Amino acid sequence: MIFSKKAEQILPSITLDINSRAKKMKTDGIDVIIFGAGEPDFNTPKNIQNAAIEAIKRGCTKYTPASGIDELKTAICGKFRRDNNLIYTKSQIIISTGAKQCIANIFQAILNPGDEVIVSKPYWVSYPELIRLADGVPVYVSGREENDFKYTKEALSGALTPKTKAILINSPNNPMGAVYSRDELLVISDFAKAHDLILISDEIYEKFIYDSSKYTSIANISNDSYNRTIIIHGVSKTYSMTGWRIGYAAGNEKIIKLMSNIQSHTTANPNSIAQYAAVEALNGDQTSVKLMLKEFKIRRDYIVKKINDCNMLSCVKPAGAFYIMVNISKMIGKVIDGTLINNSIDFANVILDKEKVAVIPGDGFGASSYIRLSYATSIGSIKEGIKRLITFVEN
Ligand SMILES: *Cc1c(COP(=O)(O)O)cnc(C)c1O
């Protein structure tokens, strides 16, 4: 029997593969240090938990409008006004089952077969697959490490074709932690205007910025930019709510309507209880976000120093998010206990087997001489894991 050709081309996530092997080792009682987490290691704050419990007791357990409840749309509009000085009306907002579903919706809403979306490399693993699922074509732009792999005008021009429909921006970015400055965003926004492209701005890590105080969204650059940008956001990372599955998008009313129509048939509304919890997340006390950021910064600084002190490894200090991409190119081509290290997948497998340290191979992000370390794990584990990693590469 022949199944869907499209589905058979979708690659399974490499991230999940190593993580599940590591978790299995942990349950088998092996002392394994896991640097694979793609989610904060903190609990969802109490006030948010309580809002969910209250929502259940009030009977908010039925279908809601497909694109989400009014209370949460109002809270989202408030967030954009307060944090970003961006004015949206409720008809410009959709709430989905995670930011991931917003991204899936938008590609379905804007792409025709063969339409191209420009994606910077290294990229978040799901972008290419979601573009392909919508019959689009991801076109990669490889930046330079010195520039945090960010877009430049030259690189964008090189990727442009008559089929280009949109540019995907992720700032702060997963996996590099790169943050775009206002000037860098201006270049992208001018380019989008000149070629009439849609800007998709994944801002899920907005609150995780370490050294500069102000975040700039590309929607802030100009009126034109505001009109052609769809912002993707959510509560998963900011409030340690990954399992609750609430994401949202804001932008052009017509595109949002198309996304809502698609969602109304695929999943209908996102979880009703989680939507009420998200209202509290956005409107309630924000202390937990500050505490989490402070802790992440301590961990980031520790890892960056240790990695750059080791002459076999190097990394760029990430400006945001909670990942560090470690350059392992000096390890490629080496033979360790009879195993030739050809790429980051080989390296990740060897270090998991030999040292019981789980790292994510950069191959999943299109960067085969890197491994990704997440610092969403305790400082104690980080110290032990980094010690093992460095001892391993130095021998
Ligand atoms: C985690 C993540 C998302 C998805 O988050 P949801 O849990 O689906 O809201 C989207 N983009 C990037 C870059 C991420 O790392």
XYZ file of C-alpha atoms and ligand atoms in Angstrom:
410
model
C 0.000 0.000 0.000
C 1.234 3.492 -0.800
C 0.997 6.164 1.880
C 1.330 9.915 1.587
C 4.546 10.872 -0.198
C 4.552 14.147 1.676
C 4.297 12.456 5.065
C 7.045 9.983 4.239
C 9.437 12.830 3.528
C 9.013 14.329 6.990
C 12.115 13.628 9.047
C 11.760 12.462 12.638
C 13.252 14.892 15.151
C 16.908 14.157 16.008
C 16.421 16.188 19.162
C 13.822 13.779 20.467
C 15.907 10.728 19.585
C 18.917 11.578 21.777
C 16.674 12.882 24.540
C 14.671 9.687 24.698
C 17.843 7.560 24.792
C 19.176 9.703 27.635
C 15.908 9.555 29.566
C 15.853 5.788 29.215
C 19.388 5.626 30.667
C 18.251 7.790 33.564
C 15.324 5.497 34.390
C 17.743 2.576 34.205
C 19.610 4.216 37.080
C 22.536 5.561 35.040
C 23.976 8.899 36.186
C 23.412 10.776 32.939
C 23.583 14.561 32.556
C 21.039 15.864 30.055
C 21.773 19.060 28.122
C 18.977 18.374 25.680
C 16.013 20.137 27.249
C 14.090 22.502 25.012
C 12.057 23.812 27.917
C 12.660 25.689 31.197
C 13.342 23.434 34.193
C 11.169 25.524 36.555
C 7.615 24.775 37.660
C 4.732 26.771 36.237
C 4.228 29.640 38.745
C 1.598 29.119 41.482
C -0.687 31.975 40.438
C -0.986 30.407 36.981
C -1.655 26.941 38.405
C -4.399 28.404 40.589
C -6.025 30.232 37.690
C -6.350 26.887 35.906
C -7.889 25.204 38.946
C -10.370 28.056 39.274
C -11.244 27.767 35.583
C -12.088 24.087 36.026
C -14.272 24.859 39.053
C -16.096 27.609 37.152
C -16.891 25.095 34.409
C -14.671 26.633 31.743
C -14.245 23.176 30.319
C -16.237 23.411 27.096
C -15.444 24.382 23.521
C -14.397 27.984 23.145
C -14.371 30.027 19.928
C -11.909 28.294 17.570
C -9.447 31.183 17.584
C -9.549 31.527 21.388
C -11.405 33.306 24.187
C -11.946 37.073 24.239
C -10.332 37.457 27.697
C -7.064 36.007 26.442
C -7.137 38.017 23.214
C -7.574 41.142 25.328
C -4.651 40.091 27.539
C -2.493 39.478 24.445
C -3.370 42.899 23.002
C -2.418 44.339 26.406
C 0.910 42.538 26.388
C 1.811 43.891 22.935
C 0.796 47.423 23.920
C 2.717 47.308 27.228
C 5.865 45.428 26.194
C 6.232 46.298 22.528
C 4.249 49.472 21.956
C 2.287 47.607 19.276
C -1.426 48.144 18.853
C -3.527 45.186 17.773
C -7.267 44.617 17.902
C -8.745 41.274 18.890
C -9.520 40.455 15.248
C -5.753 40.498 14.615
C -5.083 37.751 17.185
C -5.323 33.947 17.021
C -4.631 31.602 19.923
C -3.428 28.095 19.080
C -2.215 24.850 20.606
C 1.314 26.158 21.079
C 3.302 28.575 18.960
C 4.086 25.546 16.845
C 0.482 25.334 15.677
C 0.509 29.057 14.864
C 3.535 28.429 12.646
C 1.847 25.448 10.997
C -1.283 27.563 10.436
C 0.543 30.464 8.870
C 2.364 28.355 6.284
C -0.951 26.714 5.382
C -2.520 30.157 5.110
C 0.032 31.880 2.865
C 1.800 29.253 0.730
C 0.860 27.834 -2.639
C 2.744 24.794 -3.991
C 6.364 25.702 -4.695
C 6.313 29.018 -2.806
C 9.573 29.673 -0.986
C 10.263 30.762 2.555
C 13.693 32.099 3.502
C 15.039 30.474 6.671
C 18.358 31.269 8.366
C 20.645 28.365 9.167
C 21.069 26.965 11.830
C 17.291 26.836 12.159
C 14.773 25.492 14.622
C 14.100 21.874 13.594
C 10.391 22.235 12.872
C 10.514 25.158 10.419
C 11.577 23.234 7.283
C 9.148 20.395 7.929
C 6.207 22.717 8.553
C 6.986 24.611 5.343
C 7.123 21.335 3.384
C 3.865 20.128 4.959
C 2.253 23.234 3.466
C 3.746 22.380 0.024
C 6.292 25.179 0.340
C 10.048 25.092 -0.089
C 12.481 26.196 2.629
C 15.391 28.206 1.207
C 18.315 28.395 3.605
C 20.560 31.337 4.203
C 23.837 30.418 5.902
C 25.311 33.303 7.803
C 28.737 33.566 9.367
C 29.603 32.628 12.937
C 31.180 36.060 13.575
C 27.786 37.549 12.788
C 25.812 35.016 14.883
C 24.515 33.577 11.584
C 22.132 36.510 11.173
C 20.633 37.696 7.887
C 22.446 40.327 5.884
C 21.176 42.144 2.802
C 23.636 40.265 0.561
C 22.559 36.897 1.929
C 18.874 37.710 1.497
C 19.448 38.924 -2.065
C 21.230 35.672 -2.861
C 18.208 33.660 -1.672
C 15.545 35.708 -3.442
C 13.655 34.203 -6.393
C 10.310 35.060 -8.049
C 8.789 32.376 -5.780
C 9.918 33.914 -2.494
C 6.855 34.534 -0.338
C 8.144 35.155 3.168
C 11.161 35.567 5.431
C 11.254 33.755 8.753
C 12.916 35.607 11.619
C 13.569 34.092 15.039
C 14.988 36.555 17.559
C 16.259 35.593 20.113
C 17.009 32.539 18.094
C 17.034 28.823 18.790
C 19.692 27.374 18.621
C 22.232 30.253 18.417
C 20.679 32.659 20.918
C 21.244 35.462 18.407
C 19.291 38.687 18.946
C 18.690 41.120 16.085
C 19.337 44.814 16.678
C 17.028 47.529 15.379
C 19.499 48.296 12.550
C 19.684 44.668 11.486
C 15.884 44.445 11.495
C 15.696 47.602 9.436
C 17.708 45.911 6.670
C 15.306 42.954 6.620
C 12.266 45.175 6.731
C 13.515 47.313 3.791
C 14.227 44.152 1.854
C 10.722 42.779 2.543
C 9.179 46.054 1.420
C 11.231 46.200 -1.785
C 10.167 42.674 -2.751
C 6.708 42.627 -1.149
C 7.355 39.714 1.219
C 5.569 38.567 4.354
C 7.631 38.657 7.555
C 7.077 35.861 10.049
C 8.667 36.773 13.363
C 8.965 33.991 15.952
C 9.397 35.903 19.230
C 8.903 33.031 21.655
C 12.200 33.856 23.461
C 11.506 37.588 23.734
C 11.846 37.592 27.521
C 15.165 35.742 27.531
C 17.609 38.502 26.688
C 20.649 38.861 28.908
C 22.749 41.917 28.254
C 20.668 44.473 26.405
C 17.574 45.792 28.081
C 15.320 46.531 25.153
C 13.719 44.075 22.780
C 12.814 45.194 19.279
C 10.271 43.353 17.189
C 10.461 43.756 13.425
C 6.821 44.884 13.605
C 8.149 47.975 15.441
C 10.423 49.089 12.615
C 7.875 50.963 10.509
C 4.247 51.105 9.571
C 4.984 49.042 6.482
C 6.806 46.459 8.572
C 3.901 46.286 11.045
C 1.509 45.589 8.181
C 3.541 42.759 6.658
C 4.597 41.029 9.904
C 2.904 38.140 11.647
C 4.320 37.772 15.155
C 4.433 34.266 16.596
C 4.541 34.087 20.379
C 3.375 31.995 23.305
C 3.501 31.287 27.014
C 5.497 28.013 26.831
C 8.972 29.387 27.394
C 8.287 32.665 29.234
C 6.175 31.114 31.972
C 7.526 27.578 31.924
C 4.223 26.323 30.481
C 5.399 24.031 27.676
C 2.882 21.305 28.485
C -0.107 23.638 28.603
C 0.090 24.275 24.838
C -0.857 27.901 24.380
C 0.692 29.985 21.622
C -0.588 33.011 19.753
C -0.050 35.035 16.611
C -0.749 38.673 15.800
C -0.847 40.561 12.545
C -2.767 41.225 9.351
C -6.452 40.559 9.967
C -6.962 38.712 6.685
C -4.102 36.276 7.320
C -5.250 35.737 10.916
C -8.743 34.944 9.604
C -7.337 32.346 7.182
C -5.323 30.806 10.013
C -8.448 30.702 12.206
C -10.482 29.019 9.480
C -7.804 26.334 9.059
C -7.553 25.798 12.795
C -11.337 25.611 13.198
C -11.279 22.396 11.143
C -8.026 20.827 12.320
C -8.112 21.218 16.098
C -10.760 23.889 16.855
C -9.951 25.794 20.036
C -6.815 25.367 22.106
C -7.409 23.880 25.570
C -9.994 25.988 27.432
C -8.424 25.639 30.880
C -4.952 26.485 29.622
C -6.356 29.603 27.952
C -7.604 30.902 31.318
C -4.242 30.058 32.883
C -2.541 32.050 30.104
C -4.695 35.098 30.939
C -3.190 35.017 34.433
C 0.297 34.443 33.010
C 0.109 37.588 30.889
C -1.823 39.826 33.297
C -0.517 38.562 36.646
C 2.682 39.053 38.633
C 5.792 38.839 36.420
C 8.360 38.188 39.191
C 8.885 34.558 38.165
C 10.070 35.655 34.720
C 12.748 37.895 36.252
C 13.939 35.152 38.602
C 14.195 32.647 35.787
C 16.159 35.094 33.650
C 18.603 35.793 36.475
C 19.263 32.090 36.994
C 19.686 31.442 33.251
C 22.252 34.230 33.011
C 24.397 32.698 35.774
C 24.313 29.338 33.981
C 25.060 30.838 30.579
C 28.070 32.762 31.846
C 29.459 29.671 33.568
C 29.229 27.467 30.449
C 30.550 30.076 28.009
C 33.646 30.676 30.131
C 34.415 26.959 30.540
C 33.901 26.182 26.845
C 36.063 29.031 25.625
C 38.810 28.144 28.123
C 39.014 24.712 26.490
C 41.168 24.745 23.375
C 39.277 21.948 21.625
C 35.915 23.762 21.796
C 34.552 27.237 21.266
C 31.245 29.053 21.394
C 29.718 32.434 20.762
C 28.196 33.995 23.876
C 24.460 33.837 23.178
C 22.604 37.102 23.720
C 19.291 35.375 24.329
C 17.237 32.158 24.677
C 18.721 29.313 26.767
C 20.962 27.371 24.419
C 24.653 27.410 23.571
C 25.961 26.172 20.251
C 29.395 24.662 20.821
C 31.726 24.482 17.846
C 33.200 20.966 17.765
C 34.972 21.203 14.401
C 38.320 20.301 16.012
C 36.806 16.948 17.021
C 35.557 16.069 13.517
C 37.800 13.480 11.855
C 39.136 12.144 15.166
C 38.901 8.466 16.059
C 37.636 7.766 19.572
C 37.864 4.147 20.759
C 37.654 2.964 17.175
C 34.749 5.246 16.229
C 35.405 7.873 13.577
C 33.696 11.182 14.398
C 32.262 12.290 11.048
C 29.694 14.777 12.299
C 27.822 16.028 15.327
C 25.565 12.961 15.468
C 28.608 10.677 15.890
C 29.975 13.013 18.544
C 26.676 13.107 20.447
C 26.406 9.316 20.384
C 29.977 8.773 21.584
C 29.749 11.255 24.434
C 26.449 9.799 25.547
C 27.890 6.264 25.550
C 31.277 7.093 27.073
C 30.624 9.982 29.416
C 26.863 9.802 29.978
C 26.316 13.320 28.737
C 23.403 14.008 26.396
C 23.862 16.860 23.924
C 21.863 17.692 20.811
C 23.725 17.235 17.513
C 23.743 20.363 15.359
C 22.839 18.282 12.290
C 19.165 18.635 13.238
C 19.532 22.408 12.878
C 21.590 22.222 9.698
C 24.900 22.776 11.539
C 26.925 19.564 11.546
C 30.042 20.843 13.324
C 28.114 22.052 16.372
C 26.368 20.557 19.350
C 23.609 22.357 21.221
C 23.692 22.561 25.003
C 20.540 23.701 26.772
C 21.120 25.398 30.105
C 17.585 24.764 31.246
C 19.002 22.374 33.828
C 20.355 22.901 37.357
C 23.741 24.554 37.884
C 24.913 21.417 39.724
C 24.209 19.242 36.681
C 25.755 21.840 34.414
C 29.025 21.852 36.384
C 29.279 18.062 36.331
C 28.269 17.776 32.669
C 30.709 20.438 31.495
C 33.486 18.782 33.479
C 32.787 15.465 31.730
C 32.561 17.111 28.309
C 35.845 18.959 28.685
C 37.729 16.007 30.143
C 36.461 13.935 27.247
C 37.552 16.278 24.448
C 40.901 17.069 26.067
C 41.844 13.394 26.211
C 9.847 26.055 21.689
C 9.782 26.790 20.405
C 8.545 27.033 19.755
C 7.240 26.354 20.101
O 6.716 26.582 21.280
P 5.286 26.022 21.683
O 5.521 25.190 22.889
O 4.688 25.276 20.557
O 4.510 27.247 22.002
C 8.534 27.845 18.634
N 9.666 28.366 18.144
C 10.860 28.110 18.707
C 12.065 28.696 18.096
C 10.963 27.308 19.844
O 12.161 27.031 20.369
